[in-house]
PDB file of C-alpha atoms in Angstrom:
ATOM      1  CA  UNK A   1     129.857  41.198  99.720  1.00  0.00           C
ATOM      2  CA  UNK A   2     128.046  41.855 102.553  1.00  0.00           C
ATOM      3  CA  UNK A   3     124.158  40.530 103.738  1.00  0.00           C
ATOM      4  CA  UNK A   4     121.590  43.736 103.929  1.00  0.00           C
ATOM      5  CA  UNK A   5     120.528  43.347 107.721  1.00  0.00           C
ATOM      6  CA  UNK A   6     116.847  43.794 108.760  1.00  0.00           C
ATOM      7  CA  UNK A   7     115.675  47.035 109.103  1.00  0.00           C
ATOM      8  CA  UNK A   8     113.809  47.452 112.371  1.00  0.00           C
ATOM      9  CA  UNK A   9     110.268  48.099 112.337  1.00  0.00           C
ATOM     10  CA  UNK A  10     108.754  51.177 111.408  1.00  0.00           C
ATOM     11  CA  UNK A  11     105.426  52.076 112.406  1.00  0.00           C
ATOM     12  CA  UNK A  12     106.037  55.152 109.142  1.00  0.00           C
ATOM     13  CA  UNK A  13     105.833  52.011 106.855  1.00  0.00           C
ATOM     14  CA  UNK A  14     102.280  51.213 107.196  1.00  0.00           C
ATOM     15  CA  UNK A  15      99.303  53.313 106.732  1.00  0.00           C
ATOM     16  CA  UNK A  16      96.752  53.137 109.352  1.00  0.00           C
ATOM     17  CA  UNK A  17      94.027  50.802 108.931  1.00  0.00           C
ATOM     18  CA  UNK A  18      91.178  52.082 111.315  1.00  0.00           C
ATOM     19  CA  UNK A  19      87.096  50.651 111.322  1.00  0.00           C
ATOM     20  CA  UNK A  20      84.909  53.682 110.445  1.00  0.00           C
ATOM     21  CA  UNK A  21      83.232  53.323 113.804  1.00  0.00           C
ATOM     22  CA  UNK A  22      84.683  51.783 117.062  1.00  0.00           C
ATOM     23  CA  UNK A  23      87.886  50.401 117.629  1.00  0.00           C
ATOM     24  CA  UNK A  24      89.949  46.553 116.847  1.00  0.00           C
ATOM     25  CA  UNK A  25      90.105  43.960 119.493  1.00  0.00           C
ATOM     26  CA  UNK A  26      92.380  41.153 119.271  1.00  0.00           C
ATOM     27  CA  UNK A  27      92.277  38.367 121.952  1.00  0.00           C
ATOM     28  CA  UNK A  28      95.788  36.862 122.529  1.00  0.00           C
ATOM     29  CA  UNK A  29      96.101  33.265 124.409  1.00  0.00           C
ATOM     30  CA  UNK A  30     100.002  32.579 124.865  1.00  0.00           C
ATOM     31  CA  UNK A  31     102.078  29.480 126.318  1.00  0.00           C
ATOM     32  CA  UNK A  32     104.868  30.209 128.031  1.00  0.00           C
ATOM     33  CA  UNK A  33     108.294  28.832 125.923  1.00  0.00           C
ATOM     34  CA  UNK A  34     111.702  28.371 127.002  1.00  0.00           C
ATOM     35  CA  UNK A  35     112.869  31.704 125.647  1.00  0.00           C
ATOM     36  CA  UNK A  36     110.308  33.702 127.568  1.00  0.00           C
ATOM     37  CA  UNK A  37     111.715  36.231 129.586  1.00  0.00           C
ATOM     38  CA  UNK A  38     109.672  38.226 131.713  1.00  0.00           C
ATOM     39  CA  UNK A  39     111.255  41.505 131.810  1.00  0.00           C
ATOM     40  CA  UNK A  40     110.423  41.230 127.943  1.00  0.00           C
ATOM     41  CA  UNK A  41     106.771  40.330 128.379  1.00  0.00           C
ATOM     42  CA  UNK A  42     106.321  43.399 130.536  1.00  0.00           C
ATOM     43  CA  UNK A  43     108.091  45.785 127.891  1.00  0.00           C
ATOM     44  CA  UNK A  44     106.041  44.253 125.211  1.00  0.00           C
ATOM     45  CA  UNK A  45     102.566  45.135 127.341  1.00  0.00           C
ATOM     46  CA  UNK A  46     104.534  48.736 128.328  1.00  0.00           C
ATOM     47  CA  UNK A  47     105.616  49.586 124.502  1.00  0.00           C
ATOM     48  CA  UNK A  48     101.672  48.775 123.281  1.00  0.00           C
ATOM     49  CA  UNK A  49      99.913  51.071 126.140  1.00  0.00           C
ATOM     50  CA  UNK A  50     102.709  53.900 125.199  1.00  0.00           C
ATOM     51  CA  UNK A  51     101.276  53.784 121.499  1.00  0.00           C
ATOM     52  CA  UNK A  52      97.793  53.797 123.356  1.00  0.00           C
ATOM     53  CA  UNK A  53      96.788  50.094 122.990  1.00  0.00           C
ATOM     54  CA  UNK A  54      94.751  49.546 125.923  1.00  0.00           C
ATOM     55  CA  UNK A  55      95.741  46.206 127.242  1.00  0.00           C
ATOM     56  CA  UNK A  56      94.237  43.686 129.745  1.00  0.00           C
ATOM     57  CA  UNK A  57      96.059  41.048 130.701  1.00  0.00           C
ATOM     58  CA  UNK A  58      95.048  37.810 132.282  1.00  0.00           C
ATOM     59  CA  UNK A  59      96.596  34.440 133.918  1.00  0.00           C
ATOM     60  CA  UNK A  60      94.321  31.748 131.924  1.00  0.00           C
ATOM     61  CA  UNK A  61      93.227  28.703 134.452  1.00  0.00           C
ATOM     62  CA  UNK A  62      93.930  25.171 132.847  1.00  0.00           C
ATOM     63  CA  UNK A  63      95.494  23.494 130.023  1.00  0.00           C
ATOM     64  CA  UNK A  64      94.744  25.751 127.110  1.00  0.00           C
ATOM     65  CA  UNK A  65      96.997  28.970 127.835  1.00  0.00           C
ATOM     66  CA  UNK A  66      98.952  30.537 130.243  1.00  0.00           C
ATOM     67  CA  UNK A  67      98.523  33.854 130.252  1.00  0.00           C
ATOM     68  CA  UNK A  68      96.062  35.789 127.940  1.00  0.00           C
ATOM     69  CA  UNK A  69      96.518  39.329 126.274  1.00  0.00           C
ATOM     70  CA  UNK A  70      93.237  41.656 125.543  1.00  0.00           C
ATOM     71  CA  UNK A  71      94.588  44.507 123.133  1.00  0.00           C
ATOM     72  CA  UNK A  72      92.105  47.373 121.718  1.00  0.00           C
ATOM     73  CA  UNK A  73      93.020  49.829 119.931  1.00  0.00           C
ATOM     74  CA  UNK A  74      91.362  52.486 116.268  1.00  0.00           C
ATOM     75  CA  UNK A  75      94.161  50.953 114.237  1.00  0.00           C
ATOM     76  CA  UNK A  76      94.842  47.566 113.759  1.00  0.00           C
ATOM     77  CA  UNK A  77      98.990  47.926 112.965  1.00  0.00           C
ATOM     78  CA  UNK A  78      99.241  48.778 116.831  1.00  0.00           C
ATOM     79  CA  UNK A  79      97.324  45.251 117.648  1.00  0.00           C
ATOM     80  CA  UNK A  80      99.742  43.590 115.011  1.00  0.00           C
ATOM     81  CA  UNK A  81     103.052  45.274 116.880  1.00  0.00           C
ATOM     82  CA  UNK A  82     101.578  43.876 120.434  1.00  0.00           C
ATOM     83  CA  UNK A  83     101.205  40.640 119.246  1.00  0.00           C
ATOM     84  CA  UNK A  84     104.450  40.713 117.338  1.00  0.00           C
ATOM     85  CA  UNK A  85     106.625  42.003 120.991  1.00  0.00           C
ATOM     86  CA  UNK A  86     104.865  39.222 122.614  1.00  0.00           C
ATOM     87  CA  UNK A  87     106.310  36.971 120.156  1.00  0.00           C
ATOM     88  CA  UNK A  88     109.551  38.273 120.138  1.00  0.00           C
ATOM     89  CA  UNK A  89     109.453  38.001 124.146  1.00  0.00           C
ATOM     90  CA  UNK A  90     109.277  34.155 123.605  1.00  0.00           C
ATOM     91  CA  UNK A  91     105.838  33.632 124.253  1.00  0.00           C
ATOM     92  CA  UNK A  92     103.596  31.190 122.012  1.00  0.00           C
ATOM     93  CA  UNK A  93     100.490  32.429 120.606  1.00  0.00           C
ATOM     94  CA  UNK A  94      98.676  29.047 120.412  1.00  0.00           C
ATOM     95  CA  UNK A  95      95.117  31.059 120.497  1.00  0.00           C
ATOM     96  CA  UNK A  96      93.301  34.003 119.017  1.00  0.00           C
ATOM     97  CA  UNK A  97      90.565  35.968 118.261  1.00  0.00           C
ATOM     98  CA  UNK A  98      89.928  39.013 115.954  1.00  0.00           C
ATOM     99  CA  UNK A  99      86.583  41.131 116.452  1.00  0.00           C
ATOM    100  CA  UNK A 100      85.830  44.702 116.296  1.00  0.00           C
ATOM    101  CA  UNK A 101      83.297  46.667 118.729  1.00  0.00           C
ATOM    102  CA  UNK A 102      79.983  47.280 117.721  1.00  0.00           C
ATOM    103  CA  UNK A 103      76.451  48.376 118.051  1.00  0.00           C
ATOM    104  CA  UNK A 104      74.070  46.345 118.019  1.00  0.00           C
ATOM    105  CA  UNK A 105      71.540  46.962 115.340  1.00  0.00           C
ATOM    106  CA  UNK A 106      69.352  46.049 118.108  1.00  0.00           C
ATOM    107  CA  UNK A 107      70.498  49.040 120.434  1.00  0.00           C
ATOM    108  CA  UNK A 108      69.586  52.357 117.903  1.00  0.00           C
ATOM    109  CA  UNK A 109      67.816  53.274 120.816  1.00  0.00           C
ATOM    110  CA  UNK A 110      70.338  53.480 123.556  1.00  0.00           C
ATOM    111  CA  UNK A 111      71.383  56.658 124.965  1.00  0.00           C
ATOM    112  CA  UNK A 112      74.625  58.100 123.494  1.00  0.00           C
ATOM    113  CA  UNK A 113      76.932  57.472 126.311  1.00  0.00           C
ATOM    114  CA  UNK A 114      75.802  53.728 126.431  1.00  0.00           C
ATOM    115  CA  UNK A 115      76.232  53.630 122.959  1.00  0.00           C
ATOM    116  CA  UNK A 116      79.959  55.428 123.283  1.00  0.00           C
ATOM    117  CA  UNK A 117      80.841  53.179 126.084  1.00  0.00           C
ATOM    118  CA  UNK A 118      80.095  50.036 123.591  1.00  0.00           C
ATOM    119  CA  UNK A 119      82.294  51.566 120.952  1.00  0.00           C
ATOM    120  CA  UNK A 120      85.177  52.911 123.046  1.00  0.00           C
ATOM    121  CA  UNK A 121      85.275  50.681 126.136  1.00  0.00           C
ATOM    122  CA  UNK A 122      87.159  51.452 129.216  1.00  0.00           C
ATOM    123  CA  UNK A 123      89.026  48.278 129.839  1.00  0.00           C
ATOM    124  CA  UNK A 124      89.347  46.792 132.754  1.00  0.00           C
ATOM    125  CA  UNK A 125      86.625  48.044 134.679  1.00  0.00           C
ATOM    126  CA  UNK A 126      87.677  47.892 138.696  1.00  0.00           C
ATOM    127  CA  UNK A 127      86.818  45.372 141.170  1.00  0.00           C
ATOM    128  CA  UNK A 128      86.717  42.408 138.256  1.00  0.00           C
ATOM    129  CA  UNK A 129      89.132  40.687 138.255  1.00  0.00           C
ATOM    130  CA  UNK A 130      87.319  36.828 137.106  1.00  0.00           C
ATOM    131  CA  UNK A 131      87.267  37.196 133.275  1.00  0.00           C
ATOM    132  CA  UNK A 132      86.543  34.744 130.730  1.00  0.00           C
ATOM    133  CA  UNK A 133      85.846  34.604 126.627  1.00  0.00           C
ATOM    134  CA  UNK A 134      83.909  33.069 124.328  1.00  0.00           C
ATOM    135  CA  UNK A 135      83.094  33.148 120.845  1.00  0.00           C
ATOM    136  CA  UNK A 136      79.690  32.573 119.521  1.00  0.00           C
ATOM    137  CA  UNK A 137      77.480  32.725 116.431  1.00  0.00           C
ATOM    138  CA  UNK A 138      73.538  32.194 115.678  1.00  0.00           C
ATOM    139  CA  UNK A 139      72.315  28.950 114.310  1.00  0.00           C
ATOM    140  CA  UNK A 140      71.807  28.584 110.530  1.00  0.00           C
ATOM    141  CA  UNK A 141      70.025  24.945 111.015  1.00  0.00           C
ATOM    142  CA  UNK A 142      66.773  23.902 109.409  1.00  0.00           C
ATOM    143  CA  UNK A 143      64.013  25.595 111.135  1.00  0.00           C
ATOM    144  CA  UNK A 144      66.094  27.156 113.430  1.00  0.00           C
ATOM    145  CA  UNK A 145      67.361  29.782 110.961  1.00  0.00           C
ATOM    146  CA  UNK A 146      68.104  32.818 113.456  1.00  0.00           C
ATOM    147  CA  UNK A 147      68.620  35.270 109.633  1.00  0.00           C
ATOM    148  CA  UNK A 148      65.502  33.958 108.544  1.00  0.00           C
ATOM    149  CA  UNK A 149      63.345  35.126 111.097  1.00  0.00           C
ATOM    150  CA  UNK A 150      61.461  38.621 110.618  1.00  0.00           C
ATOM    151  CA  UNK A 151      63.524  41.877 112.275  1.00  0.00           C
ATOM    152  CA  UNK A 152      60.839  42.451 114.902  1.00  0.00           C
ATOM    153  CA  UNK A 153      60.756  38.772 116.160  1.00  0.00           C
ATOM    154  CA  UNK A 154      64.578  39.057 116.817  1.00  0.00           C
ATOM    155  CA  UNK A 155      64.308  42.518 118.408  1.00  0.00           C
ATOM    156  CA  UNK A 156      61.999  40.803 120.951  1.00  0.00           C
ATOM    157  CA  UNK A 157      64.260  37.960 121.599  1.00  0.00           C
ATOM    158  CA  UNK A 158      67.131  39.667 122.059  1.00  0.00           C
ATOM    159  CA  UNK A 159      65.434  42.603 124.196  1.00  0.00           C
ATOM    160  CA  UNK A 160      64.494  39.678 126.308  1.00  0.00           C
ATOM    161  CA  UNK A 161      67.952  38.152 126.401  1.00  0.00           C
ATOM    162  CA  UNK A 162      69.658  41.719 127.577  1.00  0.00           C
ATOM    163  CA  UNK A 163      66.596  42.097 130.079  1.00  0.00           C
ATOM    164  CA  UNK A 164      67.943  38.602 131.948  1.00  0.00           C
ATOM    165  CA  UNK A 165      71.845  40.236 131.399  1.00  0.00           C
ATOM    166  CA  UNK A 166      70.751  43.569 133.135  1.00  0.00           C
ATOM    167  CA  UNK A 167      69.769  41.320 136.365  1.00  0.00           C
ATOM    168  CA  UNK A 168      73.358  41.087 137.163  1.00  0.00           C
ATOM    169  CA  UNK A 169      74.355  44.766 136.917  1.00  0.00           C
ATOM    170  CA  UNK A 170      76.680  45.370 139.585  1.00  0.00           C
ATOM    171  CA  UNK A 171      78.296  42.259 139.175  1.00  0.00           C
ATOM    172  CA  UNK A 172      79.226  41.705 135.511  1.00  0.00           C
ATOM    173  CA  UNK A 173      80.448  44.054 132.833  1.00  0.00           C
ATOM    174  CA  UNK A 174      80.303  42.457 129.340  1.00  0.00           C
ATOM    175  CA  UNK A 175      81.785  43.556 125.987  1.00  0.00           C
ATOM    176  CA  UNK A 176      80.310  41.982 123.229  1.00  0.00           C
ATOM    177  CA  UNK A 177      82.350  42.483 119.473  1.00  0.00           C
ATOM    178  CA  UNK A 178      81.823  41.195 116.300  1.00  0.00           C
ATOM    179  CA  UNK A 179      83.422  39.463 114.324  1.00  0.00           C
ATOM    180  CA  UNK A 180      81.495  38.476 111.335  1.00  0.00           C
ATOM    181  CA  UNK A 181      83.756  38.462 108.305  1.00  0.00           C
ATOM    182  CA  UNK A 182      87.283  38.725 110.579  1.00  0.00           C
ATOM    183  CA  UNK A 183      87.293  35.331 112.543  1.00  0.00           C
ATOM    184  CA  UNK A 184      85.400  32.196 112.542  1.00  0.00           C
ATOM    185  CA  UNK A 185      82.222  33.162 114.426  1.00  0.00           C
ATOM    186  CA  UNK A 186      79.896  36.004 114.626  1.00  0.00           C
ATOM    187  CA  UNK A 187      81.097  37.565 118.108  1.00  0.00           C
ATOM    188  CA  UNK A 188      83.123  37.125 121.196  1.00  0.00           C
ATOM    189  CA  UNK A 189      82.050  37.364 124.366  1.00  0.00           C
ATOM    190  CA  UNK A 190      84.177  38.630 127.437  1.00  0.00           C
ATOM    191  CA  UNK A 191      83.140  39.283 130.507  1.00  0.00           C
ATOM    192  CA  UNK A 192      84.135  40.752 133.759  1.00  0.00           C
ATOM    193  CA  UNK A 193      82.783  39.770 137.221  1.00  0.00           C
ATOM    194  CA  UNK A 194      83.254  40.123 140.588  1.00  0.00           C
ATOM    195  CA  UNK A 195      83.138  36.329 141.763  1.00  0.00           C
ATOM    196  CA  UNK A 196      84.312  33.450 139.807  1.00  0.00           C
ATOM    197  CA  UNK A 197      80.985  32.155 140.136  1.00  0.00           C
ATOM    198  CA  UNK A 198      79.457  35.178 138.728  1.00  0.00           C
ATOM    199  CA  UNK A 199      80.668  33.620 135.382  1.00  0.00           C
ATOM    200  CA  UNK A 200      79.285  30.711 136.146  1.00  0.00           C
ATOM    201  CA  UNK A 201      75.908  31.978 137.012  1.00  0.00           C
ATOM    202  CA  UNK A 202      75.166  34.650 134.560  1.00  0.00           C
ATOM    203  CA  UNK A 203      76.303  32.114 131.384  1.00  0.00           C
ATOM    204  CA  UNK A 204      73.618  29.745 133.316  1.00  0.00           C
ATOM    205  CA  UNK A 205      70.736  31.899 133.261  1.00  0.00           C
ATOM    206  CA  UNK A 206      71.167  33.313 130.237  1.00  0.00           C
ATOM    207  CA  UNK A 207      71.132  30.001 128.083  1.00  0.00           C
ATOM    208  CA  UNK A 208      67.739  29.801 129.061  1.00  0.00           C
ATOM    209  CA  UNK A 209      66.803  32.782 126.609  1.00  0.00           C
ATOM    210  CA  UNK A 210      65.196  31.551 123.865  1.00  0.00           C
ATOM    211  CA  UNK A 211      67.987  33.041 121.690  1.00  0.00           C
ATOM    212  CA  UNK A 212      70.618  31.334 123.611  1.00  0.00           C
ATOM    213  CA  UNK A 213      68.564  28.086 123.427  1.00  0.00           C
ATOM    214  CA  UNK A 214      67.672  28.053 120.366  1.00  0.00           C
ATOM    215  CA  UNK A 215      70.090  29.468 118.321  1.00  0.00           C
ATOM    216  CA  UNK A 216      72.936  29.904 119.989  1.00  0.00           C
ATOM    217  CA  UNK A 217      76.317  28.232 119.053  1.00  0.00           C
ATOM    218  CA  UNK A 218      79.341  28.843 121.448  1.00  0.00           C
ATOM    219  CA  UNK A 219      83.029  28.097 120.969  1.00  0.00           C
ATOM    220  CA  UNK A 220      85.537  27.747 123.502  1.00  0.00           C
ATOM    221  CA  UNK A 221      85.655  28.914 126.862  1.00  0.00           C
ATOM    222  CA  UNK A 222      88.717  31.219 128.218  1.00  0.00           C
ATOM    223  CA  UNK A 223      88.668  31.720 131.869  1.00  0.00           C
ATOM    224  CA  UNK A 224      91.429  33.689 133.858  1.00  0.00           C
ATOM    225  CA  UNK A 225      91.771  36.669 136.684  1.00  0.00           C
ATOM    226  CA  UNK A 226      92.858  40.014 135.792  1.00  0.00           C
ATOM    227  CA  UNK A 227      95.667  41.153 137.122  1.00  0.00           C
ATOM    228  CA  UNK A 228      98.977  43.657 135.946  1.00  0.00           C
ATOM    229  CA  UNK A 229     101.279  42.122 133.923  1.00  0.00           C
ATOM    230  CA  UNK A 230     104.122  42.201 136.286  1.00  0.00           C
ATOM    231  CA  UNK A 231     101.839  40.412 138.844  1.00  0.00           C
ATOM    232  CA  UNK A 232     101.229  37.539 136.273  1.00  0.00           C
ATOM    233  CA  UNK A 233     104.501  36.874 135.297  1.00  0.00           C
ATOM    234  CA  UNK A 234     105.144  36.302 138.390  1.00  0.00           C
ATOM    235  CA  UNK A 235     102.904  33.412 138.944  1.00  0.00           C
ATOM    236  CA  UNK A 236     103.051  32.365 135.311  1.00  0.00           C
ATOM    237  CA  UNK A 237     107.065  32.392 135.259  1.00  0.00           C
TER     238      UNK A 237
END
């Protein structure tokens, strides 16, 4: 008697599983193993953007990853395949994060094409190529309660918190998604700059924001350049 063999992956199996408004983003931090082979990274990263995952990829500085994967796509089975050909390429996911874009209930106001471009990003924008992530959530603490203060008060704080982000147009693009109810904070933060330093700075200033100050929590810090695939595994490899 023979043993069945796998059947291979097909994507007919699963129904799609799409967000009413916006699209899935999944935040991939890999170590390099012995059984990574580059040639197989790269077709993992090619097969995802041929389903229409867009993917940005990035050589992480420091101990924490080598090489991170930025995959966004309406339905979430194609962010489950990328991660899976990663895997099978012999990288180790020893990171992630789960989030989905969003507009702010904050940002009603916006014209439609900001709004769009919040929903159904253009990833990576050009000429930024020092990136970095962060999760974050608002403080729950005894009188500093961020859900128990009225709408209007939190409008103003966070109206004054985008007024300080919109000093460094020109120099930082940031894509803020949410995450409440998919991973362990509220959002994740990743942002795009010109200069390493722009990272620096524009995290600087904007902890002084009362809403940063306050009631801001932040998780870990991912910092990396942007760069094709190819060109990482190359340096990474």
């Amino acid at each position: 008697m023979t043993t069945p063999q796998a059947q291979p992956h097909s994507h007919s199996t699963a129904q799609p599983v799409v967000p009413s408004v916006g699209v899935g983003v999944v935040h991939l931090f890999c170590k390099v193993g012995e059984s990574t082979i580059s040639e197989a990274v790269c077709k993992a990263v090619q097969s995802a953007e041929d389903e229409g995952v867009q993917v940005v990829s990035v050589a992480v500085l420091g101990h924490k990853a080598d090489l991170a994967i930025m995959g966004l796509h309406k339905d979430l089975w194609r962010l489950r395949d990328l991660q899976t050909g990663l895997r099978r390429a012999g990288l180790d996911v020893v990171d992630s994060y789960v989030s989905l874009t969003e507009l702010s209930e904050y940002a009603q106001g916006l014209p439609n094409e900001t709004k769009q471009a919040r929903l159904y990003p253009q990833l990576p924008p050009d000429g930024k190529l020092a990136w970095c992530f962060y999760p974050m959530s608002k403080r729950r603490n005894h009188k500093q309660n961020w859900y128990e203060l009225p709408y209007e008060k939190r409008k103003a704080l966070m109206y004054e918190h985008g007024a300080s982000g919109r000093k460094f147009a020109g120099r930082v693009v940031q894509l803020i998604t949410g995450s409440t109810g998919v991973d362990n904070y509220e959002w994740g933060v990743t942002l795009f700059c010109t200069h390493p330093d722009d990272l620096k700075e524009v995290v600087y200033t904007m902890r002084y924001d009362e809403v940063s100050a306050r009631y801001g929590e932040f998780g870990p810090f991912y910092t990396g350049l942007v760069a094709p695939i190819g060109t990482i595994c190359a340096h990474i490899l």
